[in-house]
XYZ file of C-alpha atoms in Angstrom:
769
model
C -60.313 -32.683 56.558
C -59.638 -35.343 59.007
C -58.540 -38.900 58.149
C -61.348 -41.297 57.585
C -61.792 -44.129 59.883
C -59.930 -47.254 58.930
C -62.237 -48.989 56.312
C -59.980 -52.031 56.081
C -59.583 -54.592 58.694
C -58.252 -53.046 61.996
C -54.520 -52.668 62.469
C -52.660 -54.540 65.182
C -49.851 -53.200 67.234
C -48.193 -55.390 69.789
C -50.903 -57.649 71.095
C -53.569 -54.770 70.657
C -56.017 -54.496 68.030
C -56.564 -50.612 67.254
C -60.240 -50.077 67.244
C -60.282 -46.261 66.605
C -58.233 -42.892 66.841
C -58.651 -41.046 70.248
C -56.574 -38.210 69.213
C -53.458 -36.977 67.710
C -50.514 -35.101 69.237
C -46.963 -33.755 68.600
C -45.326 -36.990 69.413
C -47.819 -39.310 67.753
C -51.369 -40.742 67.268
C -53.355 -42.387 70.165
C -55.604 -45.281 69.445
C -58.174 -47.277 71.603
C -56.634 -50.707 71.636
C -58.291 -53.966 72.546
C -56.178 -57.099 73.824
C -56.965 -60.683 73.090
C -58.718 -60.902 76.555
C -60.921 -58.101 75.806
C -59.041 -55.560 78.034
C -58.525 -52.041 76.715
C -55.536 -49.781 76.459
C -54.531 -46.385 74.930
C -51.921 -47.316 72.537
C -49.799 -44.372 71.368
C -48.076 -44.951 68.138
C -45.184 -42.469 67.618
C -44.589 -40.659 64.328
C -42.725 -42.513 61.605
C -40.199 -39.718 61.513
C -38.721 -41.192 64.802
C -37.924 -44.503 63.309
C -34.631 -43.711 61.906
C -33.088 -42.220 64.997
C -31.223 -44.844 66.853
C -30.401 -42.387 69.714
C -34.258 -41.767 70.229
C -34.869 -45.331 70.457
C -32.310 -45.904 73.145
C -33.495 -42.793 75.274
C -37.141 -43.906 74.663
C -36.417 -47.553 75.987
C -34.494 -46.203 78.961
C -37.248 -43.744 79.875
C -40.158 -46.049 79.517
C -38.368 -48.630 81.656
C -37.879 -45.914 84.212
C -41.528 -44.958 83.912
C -42.660 -48.439 84.497
C -41.362 -47.982 88.171
C -43.838 -45.040 88.983
C -46.431 -46.096 91.389
C -49.729 -46.901 89.724
C -52.154 -44.652 91.612
C -53.143 -41.222 90.056
C -51.528 -41.996 86.740
C -52.128 -43.940 83.606
C -50.089 -47.054 84.165
C -47.771 -48.290 81.291
C -48.715 -51.705 80.277
C -46.469 -52.378 77.370
C -44.135 -50.689 74.961
C -41.880 -51.711 72.140
C -39.182 -48.724 71.248
C -37.703 -51.127 68.632
C -40.882 -51.527 66.710
C -40.792 -50.010 62.976
C -42.988 -47.298 64.660
C -42.320 -47.149 68.187
C -45.270 -47.569 70.568
C -46.366 -47.474 74.135
C -49.542 -48.828 75.722
C -50.945 -47.230 78.872
C -54.043 -47.955 81.003
C -57.263 -46.649 79.020
C -58.925 -44.042 81.263
C -62.770 -43.944 80.215
C -63.419 -40.250 80.822
C -62.746 -36.567 79.514
C -59.718 -34.618 79.836
C -59.550 -31.713 82.334
C -59.303 -29.467 79.354
C -62.534 -30.610 77.770
C -64.473 -30.996 81.012
C -63.680 -27.253 82.105
C -64.502 -26.262 78.610
C -67.984 -28.081 78.553
C -68.865 -27.997 82.158
C -66.972 -24.906 83.707
C -64.528 -24.517 86.298
C -64.027 -26.962 89.203
C -65.180 -25.557 92.706
C -64.903 -26.569 96.402
C -63.949 -29.948 97.248
C -64.012 -31.224 93.673
C -61.141 -28.702 92.952
C -59.327 -29.784 96.273
C -59.555 -33.351 95.355
C -58.250 -32.564 91.978
C -55.215 -30.581 93.316
C -54.354 -33.360 95.871
C -54.671 -36.278 93.313
C -52.568 -34.397 90.714
C -49.945 -33.599 93.269
C -49.822 -36.996 94.501
C -49.284 -38.170 90.845
C -46.482 -35.662 90.528
C -44.908 -36.842 93.630
C -44.947 -40.474 92.477
C -43.643 -39.579 89.096
C -40.795 -37.464 90.468
C -39.797 -40.196 93.166
C -39.164 -42.562 90.210
C -36.781 -40.009 88.733
C -39.037 -39.191 85.803
C -39.819 -35.500 84.880
C -43.190 -35.009 83.057
C -42.292 -31.648 81.154
C -45.513 -31.330 79.364
C -48.132 -31.190 82.196
C -51.306 -29.609 81.009
C -55.123 -29.924 81.313
C -54.990 -32.140 78.241
C -52.749 -34.673 79.895
C -55.101 -35.038 82.867
C -57.941 -37.544 82.606
C -60.964 -37.416 84.874
C -61.689 -41.067 85.455
C -64.772 -42.328 87.432
C -62.292 -43.028 90.359
C -60.378 -39.858 90.279
C -58.079 -37.761 87.967
C -55.213 -39.505 86.397
C -51.998 -38.154 84.969
C -50.903 -39.461 81.458
C -48.122 -39.070 78.999
C -45.277 -38.831 81.678
C -41.821 -40.045 80.792
C -42.209 -39.570 76.879
C -41.317 -35.683 76.591
C -37.986 -36.213 78.396
C -37.201 -39.136 76.140
C -37.437 -37.057 73.043
C -36.115 -33.801 74.458
C -32.462 -34.105 73.394
C -33.031 -36.105 70.234
C -32.963 -34.726 66.528
C -36.744 -34.972 66.226
C -37.004 -32.145 68.761
C -35.935 -29.818 65.877
C -39.670 -29.181 65.261
C -40.052 -27.278 68.386
C -39.472 -27.001 72.236
C -41.162 -29.798 74.253
C -43.953 -28.334 76.189
C -47.082 -26.318 75.733
C -46.953 -22.435 76.115
C -49.173 -21.297 78.829
C -48.032 -24.170 81.102
C -44.250 -23.899 80.580
C -42.110 -22.639 83.216
C -39.781 -19.595 82.522
C -36.536 -21.757 82.610
C -38.168 -23.918 79.879
C -38.981 -20.912 77.567
C -35.476 -19.651 77.998
C -33.747 -22.976 77.412
C -32.065 -23.328 80.804
C -31.454 -26.371 82.584
C -34.555 -28.159 83.662
C -35.436 -29.970 86.863
C -38.573 -31.317 88.322
C -39.530 -27.799 89.342
C -40.880 -27.411 85.808
C -43.797 -29.810 86.514
C -44.557 -27.759 89.799
C -44.946 -24.651 87.812
C -47.027 -26.517 85.400
C -49.300 -28.002 88.088
C -49.795 -24.341 89.418
C -50.730 -23.248 86.019
C -53.158 -26.294 85.465
C -54.713 -25.455 88.793
C -55.542 -21.955 87.681
C -57.146 -23.250 84.534
C -59.180 -25.779 86.498
C -60.291 -22.930 88.991
C -61.196 -20.285 86.652
C -61.375 -21.621 83.129
C -58.593 -19.477 81.660
C -54.824 -19.640 81.630
C -52.711 -18.317 84.479
C -50.798 -16.091 82.213
C -53.535 -15.388 79.472
C -52.630 -12.903 76.640
C -53.779 -12.375 73.000
C -50.499 -13.434 71.267
C -47.883 -16.092 71.683
C -45.199 -13.378 72.189
C -47.179 -11.800 74.937
C -47.920 -15.118 76.636
C -44.296 -15.745 76.700
C -43.434 -12.380 78.108
C -46.041 -12.605 80.703
C -44.648 -16.012 81.897
C -41.101 -14.586 82.029
C -41.806 -11.447 83.712
C -45.516 -10.732 84.453
C -47.489 -12.048 87.310
C -50.230 -14.842 87.041
C -53.955 -13.964 87.091
C -55.248 -15.564 90.563
C -58.270 -13.265 90.953
C -60.808 -15.950 91.256
C -58.984 -18.534 93.106
C -59.807 -18.918 96.787
C -57.556 -19.361 99.682
C -55.982 -21.620 100.840
C -55.230 -22.871 97.334
C -54.385 -19.383 96.010
C -51.394 -19.254 98.230
C -50.120 -22.600 97.050
C -50.505 -21.994 93.552
C -48.856 -18.565 93.890
C -45.709 -20.376 95.388
C -45.792 -23.011 92.544
C -45.785 -20.141 89.906
C -42.637 -18.315 91.332
C -40.254 -17.352 88.544
C -37.279 -18.901 90.573
C -37.412 -22.672 90.367
C -35.320 -22.936 93.690
C -38.390 -21.062 95.545
C -40.985 -23.384 94.464
C -41.968 -26.285 96.663
C -40.991 -29.734 95.494
C -43.755 -32.260 94.825
C -43.657 -33.783 98.288
C -43.666 -30.417 99.891
C -46.701 -29.305 97.626
C -48.788 -32.376 98.735
C -47.963 -31.486 102.325
C -49.078 -27.925 101.768
C -52.345 -29.252 100.291
C -52.841 -31.584 102.986
C -52.067 -29.040 105.673
C -54.524 -26.501 104.168
C -52.613 -23.308 104.912
C -54.738 -20.322 105.488
C -54.065 -16.856 104.116
C -50.908 -15.850 102.460
C -48.468 -16.608 105.189
C -45.924 -19.211 105.342
C -47.009 -22.775 105.085
C -45.317 -25.905 106.366
C -42.982 -27.563 104.194
C -41.892 -24.463 102.140
C -38.634 -22.649 102.942
C -39.202 -18.942 103.132
C -36.124 -17.083 101.770
C -34.954 -14.271 104.105
C -34.554 -10.932 102.800
C -30.957 -9.561 102.161
C -29.265 -8.552 105.366
C -28.573 -4.917 105.337
C -25.211 -3.270 106.254
C -23.859 -3.867 109.834
C -25.789 -7.290 109.657
C -28.786 -5.969 111.633
C -32.264 -5.573 110.194
C -33.258 -2.178 111.254
C -36.959 -2.991 111.101
C -36.702 -5.678 113.691
C -36.407 -5.337 117.518
C -32.999 -6.159 118.941
C -32.945 -9.469 120.694
C -31.737 -10.278 124.275
C -28.308 -11.735 124.493
C -28.283 -15.332 123.393
C -31.784 -15.246 122.041
C -32.437 -16.191 118.281
C -32.324 -12.889 116.715
C -35.374 -13.477 114.545
C -37.504 -13.937 117.511
C -38.524 -11.967 120.525
C -37.830 -13.784 123.997
C -41.021 -15.182 125.299
C -42.436 -14.899 128.823
C -42.799 -18.279 130.581
C -46.002 -19.940 129.462
C -46.529 -17.479 126.593
C -46.582 -18.295 122.808
C -43.000 -17.904 121.761
C -44.030 -16.679 118.676
C -45.609 -13.647 119.932
C -44.005 -10.495 121.633
C -44.903 -9.900 125.188
C -47.363 -7.156 125.366
C -46.752 -4.191 127.948
C -49.371 -2.028 129.566
C -52.253 -3.555 127.792
C -50.883 -3.351 124.239
C -52.241 -5.731 121.738
C -49.873 -8.617 122.359
C -49.492 -9.184 118.501
C -47.607 -5.872 118.370
C -44.284 -4.767 119.595
C -44.513 -3.020 122.805
C -44.080 0.645 122.204
C -42.335 3.121 124.362
C -44.636 5.232 126.368
C -46.523 7.781 124.198
C -45.345 6.117 120.764
C -47.586 4.909 118.358
C -47.826 1.208 119.045
C -47.706 0.201 115.528
C -44.118 1.542 115.091
C -40.762 0.788 116.761
C -39.660 3.625 118.916
C -36.698 5.010 117.069
C -33.591 6.401 118.850
C -33.675 10.185 119.267
C -36.932 10.615 117.475
C -35.735 9.206 114.217
C -37.507 6.245 112.714
C -34.498 4.047 111.956
C -36.244 2.386 109.035
C -36.170 5.728 107.386
C -33.632 8.186 106.190
C -32.950 10.659 108.872
C -34.874 13.896 107.911
C -33.598 17.435 108.370
C -33.960 18.956 111.894
C -37.377 20.189 112.419
C -39.091 18.270 109.656
C -42.170 16.233 110.390
C -40.726 12.608 110.387
C -43.821 11.337 108.650
C -43.156 13.664 105.862
C -39.424 13.504 105.528
C -39.691 10.731 103.000
C -41.749 12.811 100.392
C -41.270 15.590 98.175
C -43.250 17.678 100.815
C -40.285 18.001 102.902
C -38.590 21.390 102.926
C -35.198 21.919 101.725
C -32.462 22.273 104.329
C -29.242 20.655 105.558
C -29.567 16.968 106.511
C -29.212 15.876 110.139
C -26.511 13.603 111.003
C -27.447 9.943 111.379
C -28.562 8.996 114.677
C -26.577 6.415 116.600
C -27.579 2.978 115.725
C -29.198 3.909 112.606
C -28.482 1.697 109.590
C -25.957 3.421 107.221
C -26.702 3.115 103.484
C -24.369 0.735 101.637
C -21.674 2.079 99.882
C -22.054 2.707 96.125
C -21.888 5.187 93.327
C -24.210 8.201 93.742
C -25.266 9.643 90.471
C -23.286 12.783 89.636
C -25.009 15.969 88.695
C -24.848 17.046 85.199
C -23.407 20.555 85.001
C -26.149 23.122 84.553
C -28.248 25.530 86.680
C -29.848 24.073 89.828
C -27.241 21.436 90.197
C -29.600 18.877 88.352
C -28.913 15.357 87.568
C -28.875 13.288 84.328
C -32.519 13.572 84.032
C -33.027 17.216 85.181
C -33.922 16.465 88.921
C -32.299 18.107 91.628
C -29.840 16.234 93.450
C -27.363 16.824 96.397
C -30.040 19.017 98.080
C -31.129 18.185 101.453
C -34.503 16.404 102.055
C -34.059 14.293 98.877
C -34.473 10.465 99.927
C -32.350 8.073 98.089
C -33.727 4.829 96.253
C -31.695 1.555 96.693
C -31.370 -0.747 93.698
C -29.058 -3.905 93.728
C -27.330 -2.529 96.819
C -26.621 1.033 95.232
C -27.866 4.131 96.556
C -29.484 6.336 93.805
C -30.879 9.999 94.088
C -31.233 10.588 90.353
C -33.671 8.419 88.206
C -31.455 8.959 85.136
C -28.723 6.997 86.820
C -31.129 4.542 88.269
C -32.533 3.860 84.731
C -28.973 3.283 83.405
C -28.228 0.929 86.161
C -31.308 -0.976 85.642
C -30.567 -1.333 81.779
C -27.266 -2.699 82.894
C -28.807 -5.262 85.440
C -31.797 -6.242 83.659
C -32.533 -9.415 85.767
C -32.844 -7.484 88.879
C -34.661 -4.523 87.291
C -37.192 -6.839 85.911
C -37.847 -8.334 89.411
C -38.690 -4.731 90.604
C -41.234 -4.258 87.813
C -42.516 -7.766 88.056
C -43.570 -7.213 91.780
C -46.553 -4.886 92.235
C -45.225 -3.634 95.771
C -41.592 -3.109 94.556
C -43.071 -1.075 91.476
C -45.543 0.934 93.575
C -42.537 1.870 95.770
C -40.459 2.884 92.826
C -43.393 4.961 91.555
C -43.822 6.697 94.927
C -40.188 7.641 94.982
C -40.448 9.094 91.492
C -43.868 10.882 91.877
C -44.024 11.694 95.476
C -40.559 12.072 96.541
C -39.158 13.646 93.499
C -42.137 15.185 91.962
C -41.342 13.587 88.569
C -43.424 14.738 85.568
C -41.597 12.687 82.840
C -42.515 9.160 83.353
C -45.936 7.732 82.495
C -47.739 6.997 85.739
C -49.705 4.042 84.378
C -46.441 2.107 84.622
C -46.810 2.204 88.348
C -50.667 2.361 88.787
C -51.802 -0.256 86.559
C -51.208 -4.140 86.706
C -48.078 -5.013 84.516
C -48.555 -8.021 82.401
C -45.199 -7.598 80.745
C -42.577 -6.483 83.324
C -40.042 -6.363 80.537
C -41.921 -4.104 78.493
C -42.707 -1.799 81.514
C -38.998 -1.675 82.328
C -38.011 -0.789 78.824
C -40.526 1.986 78.644
C -39.342 3.415 82.019
C -35.707 3.510 80.700
C -36.673 5.020 77.425
C -38.682 7.764 79.078
C -36.097 8.511 81.670
C -33.078 8.197 79.599
C -33.571 8.413 75.807
C -29.943 9.172 75.327
C -29.231 5.488 76.231
C -28.939 3.046 73.453
C -32.066 0.835 73.131
C -31.710 -2.426 74.966
C -34.494 -5.053 75.622
C -33.819 -7.920 78.115
C -30.165 -7.301 78.061
C -29.940 -7.352 74.344
C -29.119 -4.429 72.093
C -32.096 -3.303 70.044
C -30.731 -0.743 67.710
C -31.522 -1.247 64.026
C -28.048 -2.922 63.423
C -28.472 -5.058 66.541
C -32.034 -6.188 65.345
C -30.501 -7.162 61.876
C -27.858 -9.262 63.536
C -30.339 -11.080 65.820
C -32.842 -11.713 62.932
C -30.441 -12.752 60.394
C -31.250 -16.521 60.440
C -34.897 -17.758 60.328
C -33.906 -21.255 61.408
C -34.433 -20.783 65.249
C -37.923 -19.503 64.468
C -38.653 -22.362 62.105
C -37.343 -25.206 64.228
C -38.738 -23.667 67.663
C -35.201 -23.515 69.169
C -35.173 -21.757 72.548
C -33.789 -18.577 71.072
C -37.040 -18.303 69.213
C -38.861 -17.366 72.246
C -36.263 -14.416 72.823
C -36.873 -13.277 69.282
C -40.697 -13.576 69.796
C -40.406 -11.206 72.533
C -38.610 -8.538 70.527
C -40.703 -9.006 67.406
C -43.756 -6.936 68.906
C -44.899 -3.454 67.572
C -45.002 -2.028 71.164
C -41.555 -3.090 71.900
C -40.221 -1.802 68.676
C -41.947 1.604 69.371
C -40.651 1.668 72.858
C -37.146 1.252 71.641
C -37.876 4.008 68.989
C -38.052 6.386 71.997
C -34.338 6.139 72.325
C -32.301 8.752 70.311
C -30.977 7.257 67.036
C -29.506 8.488 63.686
C -32.870 7.637 62.205
C -35.419 8.357 64.918
C -38.372 6.884 62.918
C -36.663 3.600 61.837
C -38.075 1.466 64.724
C -41.570 3.154 64.262
C -41.564 2.404 60.426
C -40.430 -1.309 61.416
C -43.227 -1.424 63.945
C -45.902 -0.381 61.372
C -44.653 -2.745 58.771
C -44.722 -5.606 61.326
C -48.260 -4.763 62.290
C -49.288 -4.630 58.608
C -47.677 -7.953 57.745
C -48.983 -9.627 60.728
C -52.635 -8.491 59.817
C -52.053 -9.496 56.013
C -50.874 -12.947 57.207
C -53.911 -13.627 59.580
C -56.178 -12.444 56.820
C -54.495 -14.748 54.303
C -54.959 -17.771 56.692
C -58.642 -16.908 57.330
C -59.409 -16.603 53.697
C -57.921 -20.150 53.080
C -59.706 -21.554 56.080
C -62.950 -20.057 55.094
C -62.991 -21.274 51.613
C -61.123 -24.621 51.770
C -62.482 -27.633 53.374
C -59.185 -29.025 54.577
C -58.268 -25.871 56.255
C -61.203 -25.473 58.556
C -59.878 -27.015 61.577
C -56.345 -25.294 60.996
C -55.140 -22.714 63.628
C -53.423 -19.570 62.247
C -49.725 -19.561 63.003
C -48.160 -16.301 61.680
C -44.813 -15.764 63.648
C -43.984 -12.233 64.096
C -40.390 -13.100 64.688
C -40.331 -14.646 61.232
C -41.871 -11.680 59.791
C -39.370 -9.300 61.332
C -36.545 -11.570 60.021
C -38.146 -11.260 56.431
C -38.542 -7.574 56.858
C -34.918 -6.887 57.782
C -33.731 -9.351 55.392
C -35.821 -9.784 52.235
C -33.238 -11.940 50.674
C -34.160 -14.746 53.124
C -37.755 -14.807 52.245
C -37.898 -18.010 50.076
C -40.475 -20.769 49.934
C -40.305 -23.374 52.571
C -38.617 -26.559 52.028
C -41.067 -29.454 51.088
C -39.022 -32.042 52.839
C -39.258 -34.233 49.851
C -42.985 -34.371 49.872
C -44.235 -33.593 46.411
C -47.786 -32.933 47.824
C -46.422 -30.331 50.268
C -44.370 -28.905 47.298
C -47.467 -28.495 45.263
C -49.309 -26.557 48.062
C -46.297 -24.398 48.561
C -45.968 -23.568 44.783
C -49.740 -22.670 44.634
C -49.730 -20.529 47.955
C -46.491 -18.696 47.185
C -47.954 -17.282 43.998
C -49.770 -14.797 46.643
C -46.326 -13.887 48.113
C -45.011 -13.134 44.541
C -48.025 -10.760 43.847
C -48.153 -8.974 47.083
C -45.271 -6.405 47.545
C -44.120 -4.940 50.918
C -45.302 -6.097 54.310
C -48.229 -7.892 52.715
C -46.076 -10.237 50.991
C -44.041 -10.868 53.957
C -47.262 -11.546 56.146
C -48.177 -14.043 53.351
C -44.896 -15.745 53.434
C -45.006 -16.059 57.356
C -48.543 -17.571 57.010
C -47.376 -20.167 54.510
C -44.432 -21.172 56.801
C -46.879 -21.308 59.688
C -49.058 -23.574 57.689
C -46.382 -25.969 56.832
C -47.727 -28.671 59.492
C -51.266 -28.134 57.724
C -49.807 -28.758 54.500
C -48.017 -31.798 55.643
C -51.350 -33.062 57.213
C -53.151 -32.374 53.898
C -50.520 -34.073 51.837
C -50.805 -37.206 54.007
C -54.575 -37.021 53.855
C -54.431 -36.690 50.119
C -52.170 -39.569 49.773
C -54.167 -41.730 52.122
C -57.474 -40.924 50.306
C -56.021 -41.417 46.832
C -54.077 -44.514 47.863
C -57.196 -45.932 49.503
C -59.394 -44.963 46.589
C -57.075 -46.564 44.071
C -56.900 -49.842 46.232
C -60.664 -49.938 46.626
C -61.461 -49.125 43.168
C -58.763 -51.701 41.697
C -60.302 -54.357 44.196
C -63.703 -53.469 43.228
C -62.884 -53.755 39.453
C -61.139 -57.101 40.112
C -63.799 -58.405 42.243
C -66.555 -57.213 40.051
C -65.162 -59.347 37.177
C -64.568 -62.408 39.270
C -68.011 -62.305 40.909
C -69.717 -61.596 37.663
C -67.835 -64.854 36.199
C -68.377 -66.996 38.992
C -71.940 -65.940 39.124
C -72.329 -66.835 35.425
C -70.797 -70.284 35.754
C -72.912 -70.754 38.851
C -76.092 -70.017 36.715
C -75.104 -72.239 33.998
C -74.546 -75.078 36.310
C -77.859 -74.543 37.800
C -79.468 -74.809 34.363
C -77.333 -77.999 33.619
C -78.863 -79.561 37.031
C -82.194 -78.540 35.778
C -81.430 -80.252 32.443
C -81.069 -83.639 34.372
C -84.687 -83.921 34.741
C -84.863 -84.657 31.118
C -83.145 -88.109 31.511
C -86.019 -89.792 33.439
C -88.373 -88.048 31.009
C -86.624 -89.244 27.929
C -86.377 -92.757 29.321
C -90.169 -92.969 29.785
C -90.944 -91.316 26.474
C -88.713 -94.046 24.872
C -90.255 -96.844 26.558
C -93.743 -95.859 25.436
C -92.529 -96.239 21.690
C -93.855 -92.894 20.710
C -91.510 -90.055 19.497
C -88.485 -92.286 20.214
C -86.297 -89.447 18.781
C -87.339 -87.116 21.468
C -86.648 -89.400 24.253
C -83.248 -90.034 22.911
C -82.743 -86.257 22.679
C -83.712 -85.729 26.152
C -81.267 -88.573 27.318
C -78.432 -87.234 25.467
C -78.895 -83.545 26.551
C -79.436 -84.981 30.215
C -76.045 -86.587 30.020
C -74.170 -83.616 28.389
C -75.834 -81.521 31.145
C -74.352 -83.825 33.772
C -70.926 -83.692 32.258
C -71.090 -79.941 32.015
C -72.242 -79.619 35.762
C -69.410 -81.701 36.900
C -66.938 -79.641 34.787
C -68.504 -76.388 36.167
C -68.224 -77.554 39.692
C -64.634 -78.377 39.232
C -63.887 -74.969 37.586
C -65.810 -73.078 40.486
C -64.000 -75.105 43.046
C -60.633 -74.662 41.725
C -60.918 -71.190 40.257
C -63.310 -69.475 42.756
C -62.927 -71.408 45.820
C -65.613 -73.160 47.906
C -69.015 -71.993 48.621
C -67.855 -70.054 51.649
C -64.985 -68.171 49.789
C -67.435 -67.282 46.874
C -69.720 -65.976 49.277
C -67.122 -64.066 50.997
C -66.142 -62.468 47.552
C -69.471 -61.244 47.034
C -69.464 -59.571 50.595
C -66.161 -57.859 49.709
C -67.595 -56.564 46.435
C -70.361 -55.090 48.279
C -68.278 -53.682 50.905
C -65.856 -52.046 48.207
C -68.927 -50.725 46.386
C -70.110 -49.119 49.643
C -66.778 -47.466 50.217
C -66.211 -46.132 46.883
C -68.785 -42.982 47.057
C -67.261 -41.787 50.325
C -63.724 -42.124 48.872
C -64.523 -40.632 45.606
C -66.279 -37.584 47.535
C -62.916 -37.232 49.567
C -60.705 -37.381 46.627
C -62.832 -34.868 44.944
C -62.927 -32.424 47.923
C -59.098 -32.626 48.070
C -58.823 -31.880 44.524
C -61.388 -29.246 44.602
C -59.372 -27.397 47.594
C -56.294 -27.392 45.231
C -58.487 -25.868 42.363
C -59.909 -23.201 44.767
C -56.438 -22.486 46.330
C -55.212 -21.619 42.805
C -58.135 -19.294 42.286
C -57.409 -17.613 45.589
C -53.760 -17.076 44.794
C -54.661 -16.160 41.219
C -52.653 -19.255 39.714
């Protein structure tokens, strides 16, 4: 149930009269404000919970002052602010138009030049914001307004002001779906987070869906951290630019100025574009890339020496060969560099007599390996997996090793011929390994080595043949299938039942939204737990049972929320927030499953008491799910409590005013009527005089004269009483209007209060209380 519109006189903040609410967010509520000269502004009044934080006020004042220096194009300029007010507020330019979020939802994705203008204007705004030393940190479609003269970025400079204050205990600053990986992991943040968010915003603008779309919050986080964005429907050249902005590594993203140059230059295809540094691949042993042509003396080794007048970026052709290719030796496939002694220097030298196009596959026959040809790159030194004792000289995973013709796989500079040893190394260097599984080309190369070269039959082929939305889970699955004897690990953290019990021993990170909660959310997924259960353990089914309980609890929690939102008027707009990490905490530590704190709000406490009866009545995973649903609904309970106080206080005030005004108005109207009758009685005075002078019925004339005199006196007295006790004519008329206004409000307020009380009654029935 939303708060009603203000029924009393409009509230004033600073020099702005607040006309109506425009929306409510995590930091405060935005109103349409009108200044004395009739100009309009968007006035954001920050939540009252900020008022007691002196450090926040200091930071907010500094950030607002810094934000004032941002150039006014492509942004909603800051007009005024007061961090020292009872409730801090900030007034910005009012943009009369929809948000990008609403426009795309109602009208569909942006296309063509409209999308290009949106990209350039928002990148320009970012460049201006960053040039002033401000980081937005919550750039999203809801913070981009589509004005008649172009898009504007709003709400910059506020998220940074509150990020390090105590009020951020309610959650991490930002919006999942548009947050950079380093934001989700609680790392040091730079302006690169805004560039990542810009890329995600452009995906939404162009496609109508999030770049890292997934059904649950945990899976969205996982995909942002290790999966690839969905850029399928974005056309070039924007696609290449967006892809660079969504790089996991903030150092590889362009800054805002380079981003703007990219958009203006309009790069074609997926090649390097102006203004973006291309990071070279690691230099192999001996310092020479064996895939490149040796340069002439003194020539830049990254380029082939040009012929006079020839484009220096192209290789000089020979004998009619396509000049875009390296000139081959006679009779050699012109698409490949001629190897010395007939061996491709980019591949492992095959045994003598083996078809060089097959030497890298499992089709190559066994035989003694040929010595490396002169000039061929030598594999870097490193441990080679030692074979386990057993027939056939097999390695840790049962694969034949040490036999001629088996090609190696290089990971993190180490040469591997046994998948089991590779899996163990990947588990120990998770960050490097997840980059392999997060890159489609690298993942396919690993799959080709396993399936084609080694003839693997153990690992699920889908890990390499399908798009991996969650590279962490794909990596964990590969390790579990290849080396189930290893202890379970996920994202570098131990995932035995004991490890999980330690990690999920404190619900506070989940409740407050601390960065650790994202890590816990990634682990608290049934599919992850089932994958961890593939490892050997004292109780092989423990992870499976925990995953099943998590599934059942999450389903029960969501069902409970749907029941409340379907039957209670105040819950209809509430979104479900059943946190699997909190469920896992309660499953592993039932003693921690206690009702949430009401924060000293008796209204919240009443709701918690009513809802918690369902927890007490539901044993096992269902009760845990209900508890998590109640914790997730605390913001809804706080809103309901505020609304209840508002409606009841407003009802009490209006009802009291109505009763008081009604008594006064009735009395004032009674005196006014009496005075009117007295004024009518004054007409008896001349009539009495006439009758008395006629000599007939003198007593009647005297009576009329006496009554007239008394009426005159009464009229004077009543005029004084009305003036002193009830004000002048204008005030008495205003009192009647106030009574009519109160009478008009009472039905709506009465209905609102009754709906709120009815929700409490229905909630008691739902929970059996």
